[in-house]
Amino acid sequence: MHLLFSFRESSKDVRLLWISVFLRMASFGLTNQVLTLFLKSLDVSETNIGLFMTLTLVGDTIISYLLTWHADKIGRRLVMIIGALMMFVSGAVFSVSSHFVVLLIAAILGVISPSGDETGPFKSVEEASIAHLTPHVHRPEVFAFYGLFATAGAAIGSLISGVTVDYCHLQLEWDLNQCYRAVFMVYTIIALLKFGVMLFLSVNCEVQFNSNDSINSASAPTTETSSLLDDSDIQEDLTQEVHNENTFGLLGLSGLSSTARFYLPKFLVIFMLDSMGYGFMPSAWVVYYFKMAFAISATGLGTLFFFTNAIDSASSLPSAYLAKTLGPTRAMVFTQAPSAVFFILISISSNYIVASTLLILHCATSTMDVVPRQVLLTSVMPSTDLTKVMGIVNVAKTFARCIGPVFTGKLAEHNHLYVGFLINGICILTADLLLGINFFHLDKDILRKQSVLI
């Protein structure tokens, strides 16, 4: 089975990066369950909670840009070590402080995730490192395991958070604010574990280390020619390329290759639209919606989101099969569209069983687009551009996600939080339509690239 073969063939560094994303997403799963409720316990209004989330995402965007754009110069390992230390400091601040501005600064610097998933620069660096360490023929499976460990971490974090809050509140008789702070203490412990793991990464992760090039050459050329397309493909729209080059030059991003400059704007429009929709109903607000609408206990919430994240985790593996069978673009569209419909239907569900079932169905399909997206980007973009391109994409997605939370806070304050589900679904369906129009034709070439025998 190729999935198991890819697992066995993965290097020590790839496996350390799997552990890294597991720990980081476990910490995000922890804080995602309590962030909104913690701020509410400090008498922060729903509107200001939305503002907090928006400002956090804006700050994360700036930090992500600075770190990912210079990660290859600073060193990928050093960036990931710094990230673990930032997480530790942030968790410590949330454990003791009640000041809105202090918490906001800590959330930005420590990448406390208001959406329950990646908002900082470290995912970009990890993905670029994995692509650098993995030949094309193994990438769908390796990225599938990366997604599996990420969502498994989020699931376990959600469950631990719910159990911790209820144990401290019901058994130890702490007030809820103290219970939420206990969760942030666990966050600091996980950050220390992540720091220790990052110390064992080798120089193979760095872009300057090219021992894997001979392996990659079995499935595709290296450096700029390692992208999927040749110059004849790019010349389909020379005028647009010149415009993109001028635009990137004005932004100071002219160091990218011609292939990256040609395709990146299209990716950005699609992924930013998708991310903007997600920003209107991030996971922290979904937790809040289920808490307020159905009066669920902390353990009940933790259990629900444990199952949704566990299903997310399980769906990562078949997504690799879909990416190799249908092609990454079709795999993304055919999984995201149903997921968006399930999410929209939650807004009209007044029964907890129905709403939670729809949420589970949404989660069963929502992350099945992650591996195909990673395959699409790493197949099209030259290897020398991967860190910067991944960083630009994730920064742009985070920036787009900044728009929604402040409006969602207003909706929550006026008891119209369900509207966030509608906006989310409509944005994702529109992004899927644009994705299909622009990139369906690449699937054939990507599948041919992956079919090279090992």
Short mmCIF file of C-alpha atoms in Angstrom, two decimals, residues 13 18 36 54 75 83 124 150 152-153 157 199 234 315 317 327 337 344 372 416 419 454:
data_model
loop_
_atom_site.label_atom_id
_atom_site.label_comp_id
_atom_site.label_asym_id
_atom_site.label_seq_id
_atom_site.Cartn_x
_atom_site.Cartn_y
_atom_site.Cartn_z
CA ASP A 13 12.73 15.47 10.03
CA TRP A 18 4.33 15.70 12.15
CA THR A 36 -14.52 33.34 23.62
CA THR A 54 -9.92 40.70 14.17
CA GLY A 75 16.69 29.54 9.03
CA GLY A 83 7.51 30.08 17.43
CA SER A 124 4.04 27.76 5.92
CA ALA A 150 -2.85 18.17 12.88
CA ALA A 152 -5.81 14.54 15.72
CA GLY A 153 -4.00 17.10 17.87
CA GLY A 157 -6.88 19.37 22.68
CA LEU A 199 15.66 21.30 18.75
CA ILE A 234 2.74 30.73 -18.96
CA SER A 315 -10.64 12.24 6.46
CA LEU A 317 -5.96 9.99 4.64
CA GLY A 327 -6.55 15.41 -9.35
CA ALA A 337 -18.91 22.26 -1.89
CA ILE A 344 -25.24 26.59 5.83
CA PRO A 372 -5.10 18.52 -2.50
CA HIS A 416 -28.15 36.92 14.69
CA VAL A 419 -26.07 34.59 9.70
CA ILE A 454 9.32 4.86 -7.53
#
